[in-house]
């Protein structure tokens, strides 16, 4: 039996005189090692892609984090410098991929920019430079060239009892890292808030009445799957959902 395949969102970057469609190694390795799936990067070709054909060929979807932000025009806000940088090709690809994965019951894990894309895809809005808002902590990474320092686990999130995440973690609180300056402002009505930080920042959501695992987290579990139990559990739960979806599809195909 083949190993499950998972579609991974891509960023569009220009360097070395080429345009690249790429995803950071940490997400790919976390999917491969902790979720036990094979990650396949989806090029950000927007409307030129056949999303259903992609979902026909994979067993799950992972939406990664990124330095870029969802363009504010997509959630009804006037763009400013504070909302930059952008990646419109990614927006045009990831948002419809998210919506269609949910519609079809394909397991979905959305991380950092991913949780923000999930919210916008379903009709929610985002806030930028949240460290400037009254009562908010600074969720940005520490200023450092050392990635271990930037992604260090440093604050708690409080998990809603009875939620999907509570079942995954078997806990009402975990410690996470924090590398973001934007966050969910108005949650989409289709989303359930699963976890919040001490300052009320939404840290995790799930899709209400989803046909499969559909969770977004604002922190970066991909960075610590080898050493942090909570990070590993998120990817393990996603991997289990992907395998269950694959097995279900194979049973249906065999019955035809």
PDB file of C-alpha atoms in Angstrom:
ATOM      1  CA  UNK A   1       0.000   0.000   0.000  1.00  0.00           C
ATOM      2  CA  UNK A   2       1.311   3.438  -0.874  1.00  0.00           C
ATOM      3  CA  UNK A   3       2.178   5.976   1.809  1.00  0.00           C
ATOM      4  CA  UNK A   4      -0.409   8.790   2.117  1.00  0.00           C
ATOM      5  CA  UNK A   5       0.209  11.932   0.068  1.00  0.00           C
ATOM      6  CA  UNK A   6      -0.368  15.445   1.422  1.00  0.00           C
ATOM      7  CA  UNK A   7      -0.602  18.643  -0.641  1.00  0.00           C
ATOM      8  CA  UNK A   8       1.574  21.457   0.752  1.00  0.00           C
ATOM      9  CA  UNK A   9       0.976  25.144  -0.014  1.00  0.00           C
ATOM     10  CA  UNK A  10       3.804  27.053  -1.673  1.00  0.00           C
ATOM     11  CA  UNK A  11       5.219  30.566  -1.443  1.00  0.00           C
ATOM     12  CA  UNK A  12       6.331  32.379  -4.584  1.00  0.00           C
ATOM     13  CA  UNK A  13       9.828  33.810  -4.228  1.00  0.00           C
ATOM     14  CA  UNK A  14      12.343  35.318  -6.652  1.00  0.00           C
ATOM     15  CA  UNK A  15      16.071  34.697  -6.205  1.00  0.00           C
ATOM     16  CA  UNK A  16      19.038  33.530  -8.274  1.00  0.00           C
ATOM     17  CA  UNK A  17      17.243  34.977 -11.337  1.00  0.00           C
ATOM     18  CA  UNK A  18      14.443  32.433 -11.009  1.00  0.00           C
ATOM     19  CA  UNK A  19      10.884  32.471  -9.658  1.00  0.00           C
ATOM     20  CA  UNK A  20      10.478  29.627  -7.167  1.00  0.00           C
ATOM     21  CA  UNK A  21       7.395  27.897  -5.761  1.00  0.00           C
ATOM     22  CA  UNK A  22       8.700  26.627  -2.446  1.00  0.00           C
ATOM     23  CA  UNK A  23       7.894  25.500   1.094  1.00  0.00           C
ATOM     24  CA  UNK A  24      10.203  25.601   4.157  1.00  0.00           C
ATOM     25  CA  UNK A  25      11.996  22.388   5.037  1.00  0.00           C
ATOM     26  CA  UNK A  26      10.589  22.287   8.595  1.00  0.00           C
ATOM     27  CA  UNK A  27       7.025  21.749   7.344  1.00  0.00           C
ATOM     28  CA  UNK A  28       8.055  19.094   4.856  1.00  0.00           C
ATOM     29  CA  UNK A  29      10.126  17.195   7.413  1.00  0.00           C
ATOM     30  CA  UNK A  30       7.437  17.440  10.107  1.00  0.00           C
ATOM     31  CA  UNK A  31       4.870  16.036   7.670  1.00  0.00           C
ATOM     32  CA  UNK A  32       7.235  13.256   6.615  1.00  0.00           C
ATOM     33  CA  UNK A  33       8.611  12.329  10.033  1.00  0.00           C
ATOM     34  CA  UNK A  34       5.833  13.152  12.517  1.00  0.00           C
ATOM     35  CA  UNK A  35       2.678  12.702  10.405  1.00  0.00           C
ATOM     36  CA  UNK A  36       4.255   9.848   8.412  1.00  0.00           C
ATOM     37  CA  UNK A  37       3.024  11.175   5.061  1.00  0.00           C
ATOM     38  CA  UNK A  38       4.723  12.181   1.822  1.00  0.00           C
ATOM     39  CA  UNK A  39       4.502  15.962   1.260  1.00  0.00           C
ATOM     40  CA  UNK A  40       3.935  17.248  -2.275  1.00  0.00           C
ATOM     41  CA  UNK A  41       4.348  20.979  -2.942  1.00  0.00           C
ATOM     42  CA  UNK A  42       1.470  22.525  -4.922  1.00  0.00           C
ATOM     43  CA  UNK A  43       2.586  25.361  -7.221  1.00  0.00           C
ATOM     44  CA  UNK A  44       0.760  28.640  -6.660  1.00  0.00           C
ATOM     45  CA  UNK A  45      -0.821  28.847 -10.104  1.00  0.00           C
ATOM     46  CA  UNK A  46      -4.164  30.197  -8.854  1.00  0.00           C
ATOM     47  CA  UNK A  47      -7.117  29.750 -11.213  1.00  0.00           C
ATOM     48  CA  UNK A  48      -4.986  27.747 -13.646  1.00  0.00           C
ATOM     49  CA  UNK A  49      -4.973  24.836 -11.198  1.00  0.00           C
ATOM     50  CA  UNK A  50      -7.619  22.133 -11.157  1.00  0.00           C
ATOM     51  CA  UNK A  51      -8.164  21.974  -7.381  1.00  0.00           C
ATOM     52  CA  UNK A  52     -10.399  18.907  -7.586  1.00  0.00           C
ATOM     53  CA  UNK A  53      -7.763  17.043  -9.579  1.00  0.00           C
ATOM     54  CA  UNK A  54      -5.224  17.841  -6.865  1.00  0.00           C
ATOM     55  CA  UNK A  55      -7.556  16.643  -4.112  1.00  0.00           C
ATOM     56  CA  UNK A  56      -8.336  13.497  -6.117  1.00  0.00           C
ATOM     57  CA  UNK A  57      -4.657  12.621  -5.905  1.00  0.00           C
ATOM     58  CA  UNK A  58      -3.850  13.423  -2.266  1.00  0.00           C
ATOM     59  CA  UNK A  59      -5.096  12.347   1.145  1.00  0.00           C
ATOM     60  CA  UNK A  60      -4.648  15.596   3.080  1.00  0.00           C
ATOM     61  CA  UNK A  61      -3.727  19.289   2.866  1.00  0.00           C
ATOM     62  CA  UNK A  62      -1.146  21.218   4.894  1.00  0.00           C
ATOM     63  CA  UNK A  63      -1.178  25.019   4.695  1.00  0.00           C
ATOM     64  CA  UNK A  64       2.156  26.398   5.868  1.00  0.00           C
ATOM     65  CA  UNK A  65       3.242  29.572   7.572  1.00  0.00           C
ATOM     66  CA  UNK A  66       5.010  32.332   5.667  1.00  0.00           C
ATOM     67  CA  UNK A  67       6.516  35.783   6.052  1.00  0.00           C
ATOM     68  CA  UNK A  68       3.897  37.115   3.630  1.00  0.00           C
ATOM     69  CA  UNK A  69       0.369  38.089   4.664  1.00  0.00           C
ATOM     70  CA  UNK A  70      -3.050  37.535   3.130  1.00  0.00           C
ATOM     71  CA  UNK A  71      -3.914  40.615   1.071  1.00  0.00           C
ATOM     72  CA  UNK A  72      -6.356  42.719   3.164  1.00  0.00           C
ATOM     73  CA  UNK A  73      -8.621  43.381   0.180  1.00  0.00           C
ATOM     74  CA  UNK A  74      -9.660  39.725   0.491  1.00  0.00           C
ATOM     75  CA  UNK A  75     -11.300  40.464   3.849  1.00  0.00           C
ATOM     76  CA  UNK A  76     -12.572  43.966   3.147  1.00  0.00           C
ATOM     77  CA  UNK A  77      -9.776  46.081   4.646  1.00  0.00           C
ATOM     78  CA  UNK A  78      -7.825  48.891   2.980  1.00  0.00           C
ATOM     79  CA  UNK A  79      -4.182  47.840   2.413  1.00  0.00           C
ATOM     80  CA  UNK A  80      -1.455  49.686   4.323  1.00  0.00           C
ATOM     81  CA  UNK A  81       2.292  49.219   4.767  1.00  0.00           C
ATOM     82  CA  UNK A  82       1.529  47.441   8.041  1.00  0.00           C
ATOM     83  CA  UNK A  83      -0.175  44.635   6.106  1.00  0.00           C
ATOM     84  CA  UNK A  84       2.790  43.918   3.832  1.00  0.00           C
ATOM     85  CA  UNK A  85       4.450  41.837   2.391  1.00  0.00           C
ATOM     86  CA  UNK A  86       2.027  40.010   0.103  1.00  0.00           C
ATOM     87  CA  UNK A  87       1.995  36.884  -2.039  1.00  0.00           C
ATOM     88  CA  UNK A  88      -1.078  37.215  -4.295  1.00  0.00           C
ATOM     89  CA  UNK A  89      -0.339  34.014  -6.208  1.00  0.00           C
ATOM     90  CA  UNK A  90      -0.401  32.068  -2.958  1.00  0.00           C
ATOM     91  CA  UNK A  91      -3.659  33.760  -1.896  1.00  0.00           C
ATOM     92  CA  UNK A  92      -5.227  32.813  -5.227  1.00  0.00           C
ATOM     93  CA  UNK A  93      -4.225  29.181  -4.695  1.00  0.00           C
ATOM     94  CA  UNK A  94      -4.456  28.452  -0.976  1.00  0.00           C
ATOM     95  CA  UNK A  95      -7.848  30.028  -0.287  1.00  0.00           C
ATOM     96  CA  UNK A  96      -9.778  27.978  -2.882  1.00  0.00           C
ATOM     97  CA  UNK A  97      -7.733  24.887  -1.927  1.00  0.00           C
ATOM     98  CA  UNK A  98      -8.802  25.324   1.703  1.00  0.00           C
ATOM     99  CA  UNK A  99     -12.470  25.808   0.843  1.00  0.00           C
ATOM    100  CA  UNK A 100     -12.573  22.806  -1.468  1.00  0.00           C
ATOM    101  CA  UNK A 101     -10.692  20.549   0.961  1.00  0.00           C
ATOM    102  CA  UNK A 102     -13.288  21.357   3.639  1.00  0.00           C
ATOM    103  CA  UNK A 103     -16.177  20.801   1.200  1.00  0.00           C
ATOM    104  CA  UNK A 104     -14.787  17.409   0.224  1.00  0.00           C
ATOM    105  CA  UNK A 105     -13.871  16.283   3.732  1.00  0.00           C
ATOM    106  CA  UNK A 106     -10.122  16.146   3.076  1.00  0.00           C
ATOM    107  CA  UNK A 107      -8.089  16.447   6.322  1.00  0.00           C
ATOM    108  CA  UNK A 108      -6.618  19.922   6.737  1.00  0.00           C
ATOM    109  CA  UNK A 109      -3.924  21.368   9.017  1.00  0.00           C
ATOM    110  CA  UNK A 110      -3.267  25.123   8.730  1.00  0.00           C
ATOM    111  CA  UNK A 111      -0.302  26.748  10.485  1.00  0.00           C
ATOM    112  CA  UNK A 112       0.436  30.461  11.194  1.00  0.00           C
ATOM    113  CA  UNK A 113      -0.347  32.208   7.874  1.00  0.00           C
ATOM    114  CA  UNK A 114      -2.363  29.072   7.261  1.00  0.00           C
ATOM    115  CA  UNK A 115      -4.809  29.699  10.127  1.00  0.00           C
ATOM    116  CA  UNK A 116      -5.201  33.258   8.841  1.00  0.00           C
ATOM    117  CA  UNK A 117      -5.897  31.960   5.318  1.00  0.00           C
ATOM    118  CA  UNK A 118      -8.390  29.489   6.746  1.00  0.00           C
ATOM    119  CA  UNK A 119     -10.243  32.310   8.498  1.00  0.00           C
ATOM    120  CA  UNK A 120     -10.267  34.573   5.432  1.00  0.00           C
ATOM    121  CA  UNK A 121     -11.260  31.703   3.133  1.00  0.00           C
ATOM    122  CA  UNK A 122     -14.387  31.185   5.239  1.00  0.00           C
ATOM    123  CA  UNK A 123     -15.293  34.883   5.590  1.00  0.00           C
ATOM    124  CA  UNK A 124     -13.384  36.086   8.658  1.00  0.00           C
ATOM    125  CA  UNK A 125     -11.038  39.064   9.069  1.00  0.00           C
ATOM    126  CA  UNK A 126      -7.523  39.676  10.371  1.00  0.00           C
ATOM    127  CA  UNK A 127      -5.844  42.265  12.585  1.00  0.00           C
ATOM    128  CA  UNK A 128      -2.300  43.442  11.905  1.00  0.00           C
ATOM    129  CA  UNK A 129       0.440  44.644  14.290  1.00  0.00           C
ATOM    130  CA  UNK A 130      -1.511  43.164  17.181  1.00  0.00           C
ATOM    131  CA  UNK A 131       1.272  44.063  19.629  1.00  0.00           C
ATOM    132  CA  UNK A 132       0.030  47.655  19.285  1.00  0.00           C
ATOM    133  CA  UNK A 133      -3.494  46.807  20.440  1.00  0.00           C
ATOM    134  CA  UNK A 134      -4.536  47.507  24.026  1.00  0.00           C
ATOM    135  CA  UNK A 135      -3.953  44.581  26.350  1.00  0.00           C
ATOM    136  CA  UNK A 136      -2.073  42.465  23.812  1.00  0.00           C
ATOM    137  CA  UNK A 137       1.311  40.895  24.365  1.00  0.00           C
ATOM    138  CA  UNK A 138       4.048  41.001  21.740  1.00  0.00           C
ATOM    139  CA  UNK A 139       3.593  37.843  19.689  1.00  0.00           C
ATOM    140  CA  UNK A 140       6.489  38.605  17.357  1.00  0.00           C
ATOM    141  CA  UNK A 141       9.635  36.498  17.370  1.00  0.00           C
ATOM    142  CA  UNK A 142      12.561  37.695  19.463  1.00  0.00           C
ATOM    143  CA  UNK A 143      15.039  39.751  17.459  1.00  0.00           C
ATOM    144  CA  UNK A 144      17.746  37.234  16.612  1.00  0.00           C
ATOM    145  CA  UNK A 145      19.528  35.621  13.671  1.00  0.00           C
ATOM    146  CA  UNK A 146      19.340  32.323  15.558  1.00  0.00           C
ATOM    147  CA  UNK A 147      16.239  30.375  14.483  1.00  0.00           C
ATOM    148  CA  UNK A 148      16.214  28.294  17.675  1.00  0.00           C
ATOM    149  CA  UNK A 149      15.907  31.520  19.675  1.00  0.00           C
ATOM    150  CA  UNK A 150      13.266  32.938  17.338  1.00  0.00           C
ATOM    151  CA  UNK A 151      11.117  29.811  17.530  1.00  0.00           C
ATOM    152  CA  UNK A 152      11.629  29.150  21.225  1.00  0.00           C
ATOM    153  CA  UNK A 153       8.566  27.939  23.135  1.00  0.00           C
ATOM    154  CA  UNK A 154       7.613  30.816  25.392  1.00  0.00           C
ATOM    155  CA  UNK A 155       3.938  31.250  26.331  1.00  0.00           C
ATOM    156  CA  UNK A 156       0.852  29.197  27.239  1.00  0.00           C
ATOM    157  CA  UNK A 157      -2.342  28.758  25.264  1.00  0.00           C
ATOM    158  CA  UNK A 158      -5.564  27.715  26.956  1.00  0.00           C
ATOM    159  CA  UNK A 159      -7.550  25.000  25.196  1.00  0.00           C
ATOM    160  CA  UNK A 160     -11.351  24.865  25.154  1.00  0.00           C
ATOM    161  CA  UNK A 161     -12.626  21.802  27.048  1.00  0.00           C
ATOM    162  CA  UNK A 162     -14.220  19.218  24.779  1.00  0.00           C
ATOM    163  CA  UNK A 163     -12.632  20.668  21.646  1.00  0.00           C
ATOM    164  CA  UNK A 164     -10.797  18.761  18.946  1.00  0.00           C
ATOM    165  CA  UNK A 165      -7.485  20.136  20.213  1.00  0.00           C
ATOM    166  CA  UNK A 166      -8.304  19.143  23.786  1.00  0.00           C
ATOM    167  CA  UNK A 167      -8.769  15.586  22.583  1.00  0.00           C
ATOM    168  CA  UNK A 168      -5.462  15.685  20.730  1.00  0.00           C
ATOM    169  CA  UNK A 169      -3.503  17.154  23.634  1.00  0.00           C
ATOM    170  CA  UNK A 170      -5.418  15.570  26.530  1.00  0.00           C
ATOM    171  CA  UNK A 171      -4.804  18.870  28.333  1.00  0.00           C
ATOM    172  CA  UNK A 172      -6.419  22.265  28.869  1.00  0.00           C
ATOM    173  CA  UNK A 173      -3.156  24.200  28.428  1.00  0.00           C
ATOM    174  CA  UNK A 174       0.086  23.815  26.487  1.00  0.00           C
ATOM    175  CA  UNK A 175       3.201  25.916  25.889  1.00  0.00           C
ATOM    176  CA  UNK A 176       3.841  27.225  22.372  1.00  0.00           C
ATOM    177  CA  UNK A 177       6.155  29.484  20.402  1.00  0.00           C
ATOM    178  CA  UNK A 178       5.071  32.787  18.878  1.00  0.00           C
ATOM    179  CA  UNK A 179       6.305  34.212  15.570  1.00  0.00           C
ATOM    180  CA  UNK A 180       3.521  36.433  14.252  1.00  0.00           C
ATOM    181  CA  UNK A 181       2.315  40.030  14.159  1.00  0.00           C
ATOM    182  CA  UNK A 182      -1.089  39.344  12.615  1.00  0.00           C
ATOM    183  CA  UNK A 183      -3.929  37.273  14.053  1.00  0.00           C
ATOM    184  CA  UNK A 184      -7.605  36.508  13.615  1.00  0.00           C
ATOM    185  CA  UNK A 185      -9.770  39.545  14.294  1.00  0.00           C
ATOM    186  CA  UNK A 186     -13.337  38.480  13.485  1.00  0.00           C
ATOM    187  CA  UNK A 187     -13.552  34.688  13.303  1.00  0.00           C
ATOM    188  CA  UNK A 188     -15.476  33.177  10.416  1.00  0.00           C
ATOM    189  CA  UNK A 189     -18.872  31.879  11.554  1.00  0.00           C
ATOM    190  CA  UNK A 190     -17.897  28.416  10.319  1.00  0.00           C
ATOM    191  CA  UNK A 191     -14.956  28.296  12.756  1.00  0.00           C
ATOM    192  CA  UNK A 192     -14.893  27.189  16.386  1.00  0.00           C
ATOM    193  CA  UNK A 193     -12.324  28.858  18.653  1.00  0.00           C
ATOM    194  CA  UNK A 194     -10.232  26.042  20.132  1.00  0.00           C
ATOM    195  CA  UNK A 195      -7.531  27.900  22.076  1.00  0.00           C
ATOM    196  CA  UNK A 196      -6.540  31.421  23.147  1.00  0.00           C
ATOM    197  CA  UNK A 197      -3.453  33.077  24.635  1.00  0.00           C
ATOM    198  CA  UNK A 198      -3.478  34.895  27.984  1.00  0.00           C
ATOM    199  CA  UNK A 199      -4.243  38.163  26.165  1.00  0.00           C
ATOM    200  CA  UNK A 200      -7.224  36.699  24.301  1.00  0.00           C
ATOM    201  CA  UNK A 201      -5.447  36.255  20.954  1.00  0.00           C
ATOM    202  CA  UNK A 202      -7.028  33.370  19.054  1.00  0.00           C
ATOM    203  CA  UNK A 203      -4.400  30.641  18.837  1.00  0.00           C
ATOM    204  CA  UNK A 204      -6.324  27.699  17.373  1.00  0.00           C
ATOM    205  CA  UNK A 205      -9.574  27.034  15.516  1.00  0.00           C
ATOM    206  CA  UNK A 206     -11.434  24.111  13.998  1.00  0.00           C
ATOM    207  CA  UNK A 207     -14.096  23.948  11.306  1.00  0.00           C
ATOM    208  CA  UNK A 208     -17.558  23.359  12.745  1.00  0.00           C
ATOM    209  CA  UNK A 209     -19.216  20.127  11.635  1.00  0.00           C
ATOM    210  CA  UNK A 210     -16.232  19.275   9.442  1.00  0.00           C
ATOM    211  CA  UNK A 211     -16.322  15.884   7.752  1.00  0.00           C
ATOM    212  CA  UNK A 212     -12.646  15.341   8.657  1.00  0.00           C
ATOM    213  CA  UNK A 213      -9.864  16.818  10.801  1.00  0.00           C
ATOM    214  CA  UNK A 214      -9.777  20.554   9.981  1.00  0.00           C
ATOM    215  CA  UNK A 215      -7.666  22.543  12.446  1.00  0.00           C
ATOM    216  CA  UNK A 216      -5.647  25.755  12.329  1.00  0.00           C
ATOM    217  CA  UNK A 217      -3.000  26.852  14.836  1.00  0.00           C
ATOM    218  CA  UNK A 218      -1.280  30.231  15.080  1.00  0.00           C
ATOM    219  CA  UNK A 219       1.998  28.876  16.475  1.00  0.00           C
ATOM    220  CA  UNK A 220       4.652  26.699  14.821  1.00  0.00           C
ATOM    221  CA  UNK A 221       4.502  23.041  15.882  1.00  0.00           C
ATOM    222  CA  UNK A 222       6.539  22.007  12.830  1.00  0.00           C
ATOM    223  CA  UNK A 223       9.699  23.429  14.392  1.00  0.00           C
ATOM    224  CA  UNK A 224       9.745  21.190  17.484  1.00  0.00           C
ATOM    225  CA  UNK A 225       8.146  17.875  16.465  1.00  0.00           C
ATOM    226  CA  UNK A 226      11.299  15.966  17.448  1.00  0.00           C
ATOM    227  CA  UNK A 227      11.543  17.326  20.991  1.00  0.00           C
ATOM    228  CA  UNK A 228       8.158  18.788  22.033  1.00  0.00           C
ATOM    229  CA  UNK A 229       5.332  16.384  22.789  1.00  0.00           C
ATOM    230  CA  UNK A 230       2.532  18.854  22.027  1.00  0.00           C
ATOM    231  CA  UNK A 231       4.027  19.712  18.639  1.00  0.00           C
ATOM    232  CA  UNK A 232       4.387  16.045  17.765  1.00  0.00           C
ATOM    233  CA  UNK A 233       0.808  15.295  18.809  1.00  0.00           C
ATOM    234  CA  UNK A 234      -0.634  17.827  16.344  1.00  0.00           C
ATOM    235  CA  UNK A 235       1.173  16.274  13.403  1.00  0.00           C
ATOM    236  CA  UNK A 236       0.444  12.746  14.608  1.00  0.00           C
ATOM    237  CA  UNK A 237      -3.295  13.550  14.817  1.00  0.00           C
ATOM    238  CA  UNK A 238      -3.193  15.056  11.331  1.00  0.00           C
ATOM    239  CA  UNK A 239      -1.382  11.974  10.025  1.00  0.00           C
ATOM    240  CA  UNK A 240      -3.974   9.670  11.612  1.00  0.00           C
ATOM    241  CA  UNK A 241      -6.773  11.657   9.955  1.00  0.00           C
ATOM    242  CA  UNK A 242      -5.001  11.491   6.597  1.00  0.00           C
ATOM    243  CA  UNK A 243      -4.623   7.707   6.843  1.00  0.00           C
ATOM    244  CA  UNK A 244      -8.267   7.336   7.845  1.00  0.00           C
ATOM    245  CA  UNK A 245      -9.343   9.417   4.852  1.00  0.00           C
ATOM    246  CA  UNK A 246      -7.152   7.372   2.525  1.00  0.00           C
ATOM    247  CA  UNK A 247      -8.541   4.093   3.873  1.00  0.00           C
ATOM    248  CA  UNK A 248     -12.114   5.344   3.509  1.00  0.00           C
ATOM    249  CA  UNK A 249     -11.546   6.336  -0.105  1.00  0.00           C
ATOM    250  CA  UNK A 250      -9.960   2.957  -0.879  1.00  0.00           C
ATOM    251  CA  UNK A 251     -12.939   1.122   0.625  1.00  0.00           C
ATOM    252  CA  UNK A 252     -15.344   3.139  -1.514  1.00  0.00           C
ATOM    253  CA  UNK A 253     -13.290   2.503  -4.636  1.00  0.00           C
ATOM    254  CA  UNK A 254     -13.140  -1.221  -3.897  1.00  0.00           C
ATOM    255  CA  UNK A 255     -16.915  -1.338  -3.496  1.00  0.00           C
ATOM    256  CA  UNK A 256     -17.576   0.270  -6.863  1.00  0.00           C
TER     257      UNK A 256
END
